[in-house]
GROMACS .gro file of C-alpha atoms in nm:
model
  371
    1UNK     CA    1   5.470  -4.081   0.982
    2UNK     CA    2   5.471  -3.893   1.296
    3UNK     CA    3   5.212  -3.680   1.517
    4UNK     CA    4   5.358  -3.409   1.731
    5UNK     CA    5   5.246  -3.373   2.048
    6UNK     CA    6   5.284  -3.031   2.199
    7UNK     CA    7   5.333  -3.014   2.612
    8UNK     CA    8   5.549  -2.719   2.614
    9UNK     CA    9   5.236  -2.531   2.817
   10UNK     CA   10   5.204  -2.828   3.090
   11UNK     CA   11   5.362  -2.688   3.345
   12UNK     CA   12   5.202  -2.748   3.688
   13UNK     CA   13   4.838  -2.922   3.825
   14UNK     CA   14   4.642  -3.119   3.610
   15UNK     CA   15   4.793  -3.028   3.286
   16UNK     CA   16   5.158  -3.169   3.381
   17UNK     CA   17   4.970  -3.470   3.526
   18UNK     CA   18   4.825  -3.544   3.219
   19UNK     CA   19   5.107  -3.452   3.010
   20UNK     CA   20   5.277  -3.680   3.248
   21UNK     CA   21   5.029  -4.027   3.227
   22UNK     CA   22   4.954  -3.953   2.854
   23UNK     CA   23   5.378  -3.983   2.774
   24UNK     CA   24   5.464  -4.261   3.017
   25UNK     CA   25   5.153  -4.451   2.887
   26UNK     CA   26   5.322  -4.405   2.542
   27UNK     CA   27   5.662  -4.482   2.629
   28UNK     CA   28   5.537  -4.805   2.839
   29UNK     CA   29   5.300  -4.940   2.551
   30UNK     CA   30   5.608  -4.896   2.286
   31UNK     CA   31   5.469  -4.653   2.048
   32UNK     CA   32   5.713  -4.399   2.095
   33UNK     CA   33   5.849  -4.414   1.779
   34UNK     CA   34   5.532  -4.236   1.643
   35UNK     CA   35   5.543  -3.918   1.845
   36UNK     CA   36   5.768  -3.643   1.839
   37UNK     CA   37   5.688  -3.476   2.207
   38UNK     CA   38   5.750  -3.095   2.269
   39UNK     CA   39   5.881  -3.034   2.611
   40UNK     CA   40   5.949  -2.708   2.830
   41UNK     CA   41   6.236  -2.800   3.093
   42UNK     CA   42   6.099  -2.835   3.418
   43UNK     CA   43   5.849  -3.143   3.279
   44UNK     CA   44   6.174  -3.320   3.108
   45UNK     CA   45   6.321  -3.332   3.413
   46UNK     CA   46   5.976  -3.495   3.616
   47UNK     CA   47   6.029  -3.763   3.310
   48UNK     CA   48   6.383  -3.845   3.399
   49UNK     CA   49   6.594  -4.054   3.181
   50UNK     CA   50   6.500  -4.027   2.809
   51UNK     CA   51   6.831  -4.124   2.614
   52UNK     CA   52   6.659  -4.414   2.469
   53UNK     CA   53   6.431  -4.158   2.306
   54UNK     CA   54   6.626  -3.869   2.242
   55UNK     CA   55   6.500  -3.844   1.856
   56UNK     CA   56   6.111  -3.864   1.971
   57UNK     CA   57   6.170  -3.589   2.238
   58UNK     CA   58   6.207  -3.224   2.194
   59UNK     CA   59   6.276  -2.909   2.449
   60UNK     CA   60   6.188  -2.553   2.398
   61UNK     CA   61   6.402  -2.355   2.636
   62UNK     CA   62   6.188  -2.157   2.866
   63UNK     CA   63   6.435  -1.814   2.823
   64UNK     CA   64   6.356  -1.809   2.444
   65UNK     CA   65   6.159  -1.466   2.313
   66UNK     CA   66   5.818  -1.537   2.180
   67UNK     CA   67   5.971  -1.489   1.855
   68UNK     CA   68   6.237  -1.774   1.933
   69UNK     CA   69   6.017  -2.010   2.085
   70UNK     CA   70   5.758  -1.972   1.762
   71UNK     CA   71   6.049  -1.990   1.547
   72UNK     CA   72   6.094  -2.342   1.699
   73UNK     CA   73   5.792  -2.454   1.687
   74UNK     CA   74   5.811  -2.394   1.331
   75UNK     CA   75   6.125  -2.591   1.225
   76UNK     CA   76   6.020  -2.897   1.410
   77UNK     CA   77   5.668  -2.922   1.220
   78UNK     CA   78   5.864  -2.875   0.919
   79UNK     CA   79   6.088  -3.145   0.975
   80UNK     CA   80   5.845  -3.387   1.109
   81UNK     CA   81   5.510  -3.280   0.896
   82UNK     CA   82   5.273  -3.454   1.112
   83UNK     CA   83   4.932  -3.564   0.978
   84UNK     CA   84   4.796  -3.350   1.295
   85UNK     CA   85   4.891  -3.211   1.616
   86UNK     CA   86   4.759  -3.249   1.982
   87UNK     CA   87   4.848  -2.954   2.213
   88UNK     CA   88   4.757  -3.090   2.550
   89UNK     CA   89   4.660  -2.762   2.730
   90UNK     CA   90   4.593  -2.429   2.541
   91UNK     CA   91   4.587  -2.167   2.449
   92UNK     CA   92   4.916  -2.181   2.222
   93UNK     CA   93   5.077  -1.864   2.081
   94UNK     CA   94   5.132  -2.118   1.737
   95UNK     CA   95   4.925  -2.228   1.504
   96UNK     CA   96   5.042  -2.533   1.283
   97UNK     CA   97   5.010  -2.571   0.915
   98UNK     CA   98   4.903  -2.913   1.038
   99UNK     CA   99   4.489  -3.041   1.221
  100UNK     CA  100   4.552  -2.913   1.566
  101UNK     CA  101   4.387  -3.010   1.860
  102UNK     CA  102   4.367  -2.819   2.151
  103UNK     CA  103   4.295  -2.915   2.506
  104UNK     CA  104   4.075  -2.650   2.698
  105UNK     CA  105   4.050  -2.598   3.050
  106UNK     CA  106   3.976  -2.290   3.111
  107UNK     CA  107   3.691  -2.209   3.340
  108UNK     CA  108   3.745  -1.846   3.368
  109UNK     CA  109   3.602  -1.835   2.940
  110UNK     CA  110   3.322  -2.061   3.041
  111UNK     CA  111   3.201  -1.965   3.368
  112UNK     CA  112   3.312  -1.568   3.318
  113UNK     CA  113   2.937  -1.441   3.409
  114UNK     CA  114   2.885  -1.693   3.718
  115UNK     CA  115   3.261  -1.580   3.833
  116UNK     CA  116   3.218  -1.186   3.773
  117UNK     CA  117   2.879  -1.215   3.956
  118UNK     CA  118   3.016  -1.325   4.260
  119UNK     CA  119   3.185  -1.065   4.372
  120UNK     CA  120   3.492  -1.281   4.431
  121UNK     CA  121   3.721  -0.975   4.229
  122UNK     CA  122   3.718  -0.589   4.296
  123UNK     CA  123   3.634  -0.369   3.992
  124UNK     CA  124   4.025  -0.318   3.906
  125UNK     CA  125   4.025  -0.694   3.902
  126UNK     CA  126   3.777  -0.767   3.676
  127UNK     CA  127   3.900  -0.520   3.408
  128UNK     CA  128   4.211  -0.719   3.443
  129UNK     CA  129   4.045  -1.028   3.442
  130UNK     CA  130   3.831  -0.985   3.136
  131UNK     CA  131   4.133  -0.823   2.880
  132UNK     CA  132   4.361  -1.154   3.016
  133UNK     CA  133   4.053  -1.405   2.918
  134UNK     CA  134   3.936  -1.215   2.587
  135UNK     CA  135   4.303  -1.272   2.500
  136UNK     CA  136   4.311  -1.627   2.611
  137UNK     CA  137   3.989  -1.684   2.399
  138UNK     CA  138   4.108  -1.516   2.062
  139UNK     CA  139   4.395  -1.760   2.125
  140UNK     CA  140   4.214  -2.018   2.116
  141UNK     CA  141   3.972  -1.921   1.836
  142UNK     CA  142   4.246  -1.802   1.598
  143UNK     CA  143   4.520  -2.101   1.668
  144UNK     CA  144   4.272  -2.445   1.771
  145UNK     CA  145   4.076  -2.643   1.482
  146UNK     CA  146   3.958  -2.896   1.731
  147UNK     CA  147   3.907  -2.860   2.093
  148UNK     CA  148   3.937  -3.121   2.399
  149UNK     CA  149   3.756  -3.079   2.707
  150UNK     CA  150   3.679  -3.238   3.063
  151UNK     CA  151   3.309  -3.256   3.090
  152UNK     CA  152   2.978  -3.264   2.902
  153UNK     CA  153   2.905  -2.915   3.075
  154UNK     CA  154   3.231  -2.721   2.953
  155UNK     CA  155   3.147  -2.902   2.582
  156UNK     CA  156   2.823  -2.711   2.593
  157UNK     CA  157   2.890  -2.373   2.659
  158UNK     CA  158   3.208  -2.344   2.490
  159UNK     CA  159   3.036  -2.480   2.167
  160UNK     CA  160   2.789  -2.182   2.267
  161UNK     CA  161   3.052  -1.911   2.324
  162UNK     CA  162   3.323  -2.000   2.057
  163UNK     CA  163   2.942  -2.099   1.800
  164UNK     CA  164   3.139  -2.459   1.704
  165UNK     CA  165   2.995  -2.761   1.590
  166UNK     CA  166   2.931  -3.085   1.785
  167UNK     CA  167   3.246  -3.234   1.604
  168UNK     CA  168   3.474  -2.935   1.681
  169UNK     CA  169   3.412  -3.025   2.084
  170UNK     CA  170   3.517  -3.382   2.195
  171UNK     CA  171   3.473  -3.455   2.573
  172UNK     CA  172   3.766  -3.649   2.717
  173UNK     CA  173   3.698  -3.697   3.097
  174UNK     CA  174   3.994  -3.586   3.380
  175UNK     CA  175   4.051  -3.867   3.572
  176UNK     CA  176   4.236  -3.965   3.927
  177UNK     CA  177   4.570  -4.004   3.935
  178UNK     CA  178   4.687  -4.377   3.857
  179UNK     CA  179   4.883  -4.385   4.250
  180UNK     CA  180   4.506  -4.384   4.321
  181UNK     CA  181   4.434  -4.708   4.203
  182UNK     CA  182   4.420  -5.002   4.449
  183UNK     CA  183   4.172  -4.794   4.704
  184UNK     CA  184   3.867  -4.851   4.565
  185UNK     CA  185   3.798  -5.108   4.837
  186UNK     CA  186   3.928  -4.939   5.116
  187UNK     CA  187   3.584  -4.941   5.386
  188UNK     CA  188   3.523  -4.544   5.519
  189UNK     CA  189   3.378  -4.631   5.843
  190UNK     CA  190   3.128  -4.295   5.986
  191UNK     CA  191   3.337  -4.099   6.238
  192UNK     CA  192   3.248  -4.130   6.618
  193UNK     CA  193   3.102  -3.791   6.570
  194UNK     CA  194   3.054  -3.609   6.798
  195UNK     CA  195   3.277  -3.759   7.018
  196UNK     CA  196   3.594  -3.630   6.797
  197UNK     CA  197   3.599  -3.341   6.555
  198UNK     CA  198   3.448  -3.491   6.205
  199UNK     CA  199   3.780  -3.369   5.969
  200UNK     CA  200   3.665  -3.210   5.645
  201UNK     CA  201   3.966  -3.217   5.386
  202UNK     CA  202   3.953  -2.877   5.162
  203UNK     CA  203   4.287  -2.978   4.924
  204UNK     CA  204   4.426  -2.726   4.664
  205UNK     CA  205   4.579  -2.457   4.593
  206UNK     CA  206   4.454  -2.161   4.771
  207UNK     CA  207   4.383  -1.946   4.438
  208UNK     CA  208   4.085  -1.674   4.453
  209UNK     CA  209   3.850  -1.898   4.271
  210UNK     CA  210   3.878  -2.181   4.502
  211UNK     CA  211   3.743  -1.987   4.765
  212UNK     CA  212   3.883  -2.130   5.050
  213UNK     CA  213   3.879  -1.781   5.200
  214UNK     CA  214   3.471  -1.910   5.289
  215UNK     CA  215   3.641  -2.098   5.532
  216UNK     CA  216   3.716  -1.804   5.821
  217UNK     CA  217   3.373  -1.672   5.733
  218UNK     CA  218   3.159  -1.938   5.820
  219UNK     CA  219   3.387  -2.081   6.154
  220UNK     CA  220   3.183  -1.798   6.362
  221UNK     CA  221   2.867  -2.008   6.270
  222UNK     CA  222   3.010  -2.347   6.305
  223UNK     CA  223   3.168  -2.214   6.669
  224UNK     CA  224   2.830  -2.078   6.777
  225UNK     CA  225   2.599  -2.391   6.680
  226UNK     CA  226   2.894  -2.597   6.832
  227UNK     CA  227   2.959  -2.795   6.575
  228UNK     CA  228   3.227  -3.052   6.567
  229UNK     CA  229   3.452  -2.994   6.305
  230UNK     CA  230   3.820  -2.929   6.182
  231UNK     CA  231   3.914  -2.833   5.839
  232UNK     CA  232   4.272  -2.940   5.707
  233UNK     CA  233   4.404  -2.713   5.453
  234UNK     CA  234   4.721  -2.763   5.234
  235UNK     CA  235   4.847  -2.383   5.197
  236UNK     CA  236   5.204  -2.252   5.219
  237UNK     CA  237   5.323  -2.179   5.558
  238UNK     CA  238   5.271  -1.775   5.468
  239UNK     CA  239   4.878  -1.857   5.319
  240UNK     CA  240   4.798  -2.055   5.629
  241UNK     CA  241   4.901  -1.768   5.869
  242UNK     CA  242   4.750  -1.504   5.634
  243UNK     CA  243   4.383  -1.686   5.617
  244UNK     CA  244   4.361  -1.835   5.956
  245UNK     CA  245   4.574  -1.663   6.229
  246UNK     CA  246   4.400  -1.725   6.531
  247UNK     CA  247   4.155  -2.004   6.456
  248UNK     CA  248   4.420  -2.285   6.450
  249UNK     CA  249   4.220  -2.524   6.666
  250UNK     CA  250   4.011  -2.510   6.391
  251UNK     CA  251   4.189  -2.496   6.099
  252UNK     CA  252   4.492  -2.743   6.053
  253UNK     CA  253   4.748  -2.676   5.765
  254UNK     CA  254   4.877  -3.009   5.587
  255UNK     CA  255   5.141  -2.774   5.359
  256UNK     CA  256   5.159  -2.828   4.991
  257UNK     CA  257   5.106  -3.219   4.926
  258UNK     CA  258   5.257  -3.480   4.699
  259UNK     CA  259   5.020  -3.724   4.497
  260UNK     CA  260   5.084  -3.993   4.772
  261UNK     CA  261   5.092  -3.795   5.076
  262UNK     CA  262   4.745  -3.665   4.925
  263UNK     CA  263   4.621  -3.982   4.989
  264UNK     CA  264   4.692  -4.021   5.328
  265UNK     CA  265   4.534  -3.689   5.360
  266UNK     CA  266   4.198  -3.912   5.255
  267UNK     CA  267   4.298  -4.165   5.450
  268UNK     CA  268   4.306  -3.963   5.780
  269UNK     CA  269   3.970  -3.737   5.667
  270UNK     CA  270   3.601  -3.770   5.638
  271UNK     CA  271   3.480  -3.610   5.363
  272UNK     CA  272   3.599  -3.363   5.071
  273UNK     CA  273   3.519  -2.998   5.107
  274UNK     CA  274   3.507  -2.818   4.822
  275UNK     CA  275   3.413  -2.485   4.803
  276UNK     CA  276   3.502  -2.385   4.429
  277UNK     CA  277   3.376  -2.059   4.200
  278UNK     CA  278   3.540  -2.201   3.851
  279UNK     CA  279   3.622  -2.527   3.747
  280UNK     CA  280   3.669  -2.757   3.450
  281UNK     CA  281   3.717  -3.008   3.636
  282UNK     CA  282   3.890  -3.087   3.986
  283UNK     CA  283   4.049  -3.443   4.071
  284UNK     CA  284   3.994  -3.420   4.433
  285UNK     CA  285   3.612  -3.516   4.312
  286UNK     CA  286   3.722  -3.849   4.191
  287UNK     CA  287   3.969  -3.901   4.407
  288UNK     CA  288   3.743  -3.861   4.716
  289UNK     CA  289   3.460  -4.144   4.548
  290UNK     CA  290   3.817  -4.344   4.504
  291UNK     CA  291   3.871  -4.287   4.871
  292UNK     CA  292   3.544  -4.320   4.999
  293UNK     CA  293   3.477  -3.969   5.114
  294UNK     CA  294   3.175  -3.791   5.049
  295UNK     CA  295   3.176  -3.481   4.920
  296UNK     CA  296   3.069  -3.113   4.980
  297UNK     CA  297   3.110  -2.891   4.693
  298UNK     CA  298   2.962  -2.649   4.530
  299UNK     CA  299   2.575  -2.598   4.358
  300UNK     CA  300   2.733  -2.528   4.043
  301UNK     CA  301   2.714  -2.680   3.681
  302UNK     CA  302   3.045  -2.791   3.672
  303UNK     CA  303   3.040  -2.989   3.974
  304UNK     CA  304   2.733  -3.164   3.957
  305UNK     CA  305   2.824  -3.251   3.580
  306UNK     CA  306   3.100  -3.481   3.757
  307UNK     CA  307   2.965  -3.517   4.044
  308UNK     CA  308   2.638  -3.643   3.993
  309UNK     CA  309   2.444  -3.776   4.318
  310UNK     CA  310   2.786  -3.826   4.510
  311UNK     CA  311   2.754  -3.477   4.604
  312UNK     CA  312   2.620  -3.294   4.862
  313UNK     CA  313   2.584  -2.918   4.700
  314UNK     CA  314   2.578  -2.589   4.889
  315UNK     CA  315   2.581  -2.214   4.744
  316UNK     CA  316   2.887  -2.151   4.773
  317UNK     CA  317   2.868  -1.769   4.834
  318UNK     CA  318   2.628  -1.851   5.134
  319UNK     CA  319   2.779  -1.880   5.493
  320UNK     CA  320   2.446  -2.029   5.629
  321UNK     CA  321   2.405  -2.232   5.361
  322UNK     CA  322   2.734  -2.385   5.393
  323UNK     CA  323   2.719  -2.450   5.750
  324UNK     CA  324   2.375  -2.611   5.721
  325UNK     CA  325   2.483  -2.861   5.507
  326UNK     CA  326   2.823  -2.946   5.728
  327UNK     CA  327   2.591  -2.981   5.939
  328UNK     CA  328   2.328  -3.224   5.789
  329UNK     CA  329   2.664  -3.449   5.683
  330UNK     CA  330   2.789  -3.473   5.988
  331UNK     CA  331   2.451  -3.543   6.179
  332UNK     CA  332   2.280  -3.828   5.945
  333UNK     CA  333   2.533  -4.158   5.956
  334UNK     CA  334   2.256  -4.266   5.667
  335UNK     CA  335   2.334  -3.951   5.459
  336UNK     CA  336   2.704  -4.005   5.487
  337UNK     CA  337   2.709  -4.411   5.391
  338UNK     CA  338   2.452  -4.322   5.113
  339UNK     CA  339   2.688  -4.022   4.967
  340UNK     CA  340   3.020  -4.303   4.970
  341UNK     CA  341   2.800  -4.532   4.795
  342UNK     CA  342   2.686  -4.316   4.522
  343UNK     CA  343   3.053  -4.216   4.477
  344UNK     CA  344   3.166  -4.576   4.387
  345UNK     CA  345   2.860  -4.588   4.112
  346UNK     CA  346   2.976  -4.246   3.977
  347UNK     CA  347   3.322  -4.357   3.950
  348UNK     CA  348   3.206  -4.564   3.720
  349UNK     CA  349   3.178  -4.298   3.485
  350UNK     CA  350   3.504  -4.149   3.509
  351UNK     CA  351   3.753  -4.339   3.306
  352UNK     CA  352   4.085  -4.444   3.423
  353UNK     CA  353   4.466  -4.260   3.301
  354UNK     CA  354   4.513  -4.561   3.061
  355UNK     CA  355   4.141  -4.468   2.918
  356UNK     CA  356   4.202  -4.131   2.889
  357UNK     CA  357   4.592  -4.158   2.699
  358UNK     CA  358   4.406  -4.415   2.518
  359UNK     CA  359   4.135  -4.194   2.388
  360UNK     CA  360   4.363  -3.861   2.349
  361UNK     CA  361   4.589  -4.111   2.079
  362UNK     CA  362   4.269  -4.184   1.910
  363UNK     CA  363   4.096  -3.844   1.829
  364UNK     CA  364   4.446  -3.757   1.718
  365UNK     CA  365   4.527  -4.055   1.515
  366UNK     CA  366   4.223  -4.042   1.345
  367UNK     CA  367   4.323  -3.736   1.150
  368UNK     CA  368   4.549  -3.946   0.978
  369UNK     CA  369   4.261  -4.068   0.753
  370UNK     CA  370   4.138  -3.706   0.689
  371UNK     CA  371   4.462  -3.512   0.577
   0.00000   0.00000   0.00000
């Protein structure tokens, strides 16, 4: 008997990382032999060699039509006819004869009132916005039976949205990635503020719902109250010069990261800022109580469901409100040792990759003893 698991939609962020840890974790703990893995190209090749496995492992070519790719999909569940299949990220355009799960991690469903309220998107955007999401969601309604998700909050109001039961939602925490470990212990000493610029680390992509772009809005306010700081971005070259021509001294660009030089990016900082509209959930949170950083983030559900008392919380659409608490960070050495500690007990929380691939193989293999 064999369970399918489908990673053909894990193609960049945190769903190739996990597609990524939950494989390896397979192929390094032997059970192989009990998966048959869909794959789109570009994640075969961040696997490297899989001769050894070449009957457990399975590539969808990314030129197919929709019609070819479903027509694939197809012929592999009827030659394997698993017990179940686990989709890692959703929403799929297939729905198997087989129990699917479905991992969800899509704020934009979730959070759609809190995100169209901010004023983040013009009008033409948020027409566009809401028929790409209503899609996304019938998607997931019409092709999921069981749903994964990243925090207690998301399992709450997509239960509400979608009207599923309790056992329809199962909350599998995101986690750190495992190049991570080993830090845990590493001693953040306060910065010899104000003597040097106290370095606030805002890492990610530089989408809309990030809202990095609160960045240039409240430097006028941190200039005038002559505040001590420097934000390091990771943009592209072009983003960088777009967002923050003419406040270099301020703003330093890192460029797009890898997982390792991400942590010397932590290394070299002193605390996380984090100024996000829409999340499921966002590894720099863990990664920073890994690192020892506190962080700034936003006062929204999502974040303090992770979160907890690490963070320091701030409306996110609110200049001032921003700045003041920058400010309060940066001024109160007992704020700042306080915020690292509580990181280290909410870490706690937040299971490890091995958990996580542990727990994913669990909820799937389980179906085994329904079907």
């Amino acid at each position: 008997m064999m369970y399918i698991i489908n990673a053909f939609h894990c193609r960049a962020g945190g769903g190739k990382q996990i597609a990524l840890s939950l494989i390896n974790y397979i192929i390094e703990n032997g059970q192989m032999k009990q998966f048959m893995v869909i794959l789109n190209e570009p994640l075969k090749k961040e696997l490297g060699d899989l001769s050894k496995y070449q009957d457990n492992f399975f590539t969808i070519e990314d030129d197919l039509s929709y019609l070819g790719k479903l027509k694939k999909f197809k012929m592999i569940e009827n030659k394997i006819k698993p017990p179940a299949v686990l989709s890692i990220f959703g929403p799929t355009f297939w729905k198997p004869k087989a129990f699917h799960i479905v991992g969800f991690a899509k704020p934009q469903i979730v959070y759609e009132k809190e995100y169209l309220s901010s004023n983040a998107l013009s009008s033409f955007a948020k027409i566009k916005f809401r028929l790409k999401y209503t899609l996304q969601k019938w998607l997931f309604m019409a092709n999921s039976d069981c749903y994964i998700v990243e925090s207690d909050d998301v399992n709450l109001r997509l239960r509400q949205q979608f009207g599923l039961k309790e056992s329809e939602v199962i909350t599998v925490s995101n986690t750190f990635n495992q190049l991570f470990n080993g830090y845990e212990n590493r001693i953040s000493e306060y910065p010899n503020y104000p003597t040097v610029p106290f370095r606030l680390l805002a890492i990610g992509t530089n989408y809309p719902h990030k809202n990095f772009s609160i960045i240039r809005k409240i430097l006028p306010l941190i200039i005038e109250q002559n505040i001590n700081v420097k934000f390091y971005v990771t943009f592209s070259e072009q983003e960088y010069k777009d967002s923050f021509s003419g406040f270099e001294e301020f703003v330093i660009n890192l460029g797009v990261l890898s997982v390792k030089e991400c942590i010397e990016a932590y290394k070299n900082c002193d605390a996380l800022f984090l100024p996000t509209l829409l999340e499921c959930f966002s590894a720099s949170w863990p990664e920073s109580m890994m690192m020892g950083l506190p962080i700034l983030t936003s006062d929204r559900s999502f974040s303090k469901s992770i979160c907890g008392e690490a963070g320091i919380y701030f409306d996110p659409l609110s200049p001032i409100d921003v700045v003041d608490k920058i400010q309060l960070l940066v001024k109160d050495r007992e704020l700042y040792n306080r915020k690292i500690e509580e990181g280290k007990l909410q870490l706690k929380k937040i299971p490890s990759a091995v958990d996580r691939a542990e727990r994913y193989l669990k909820i799937l293999k389980k179906q085994e003893h329904k079907s």
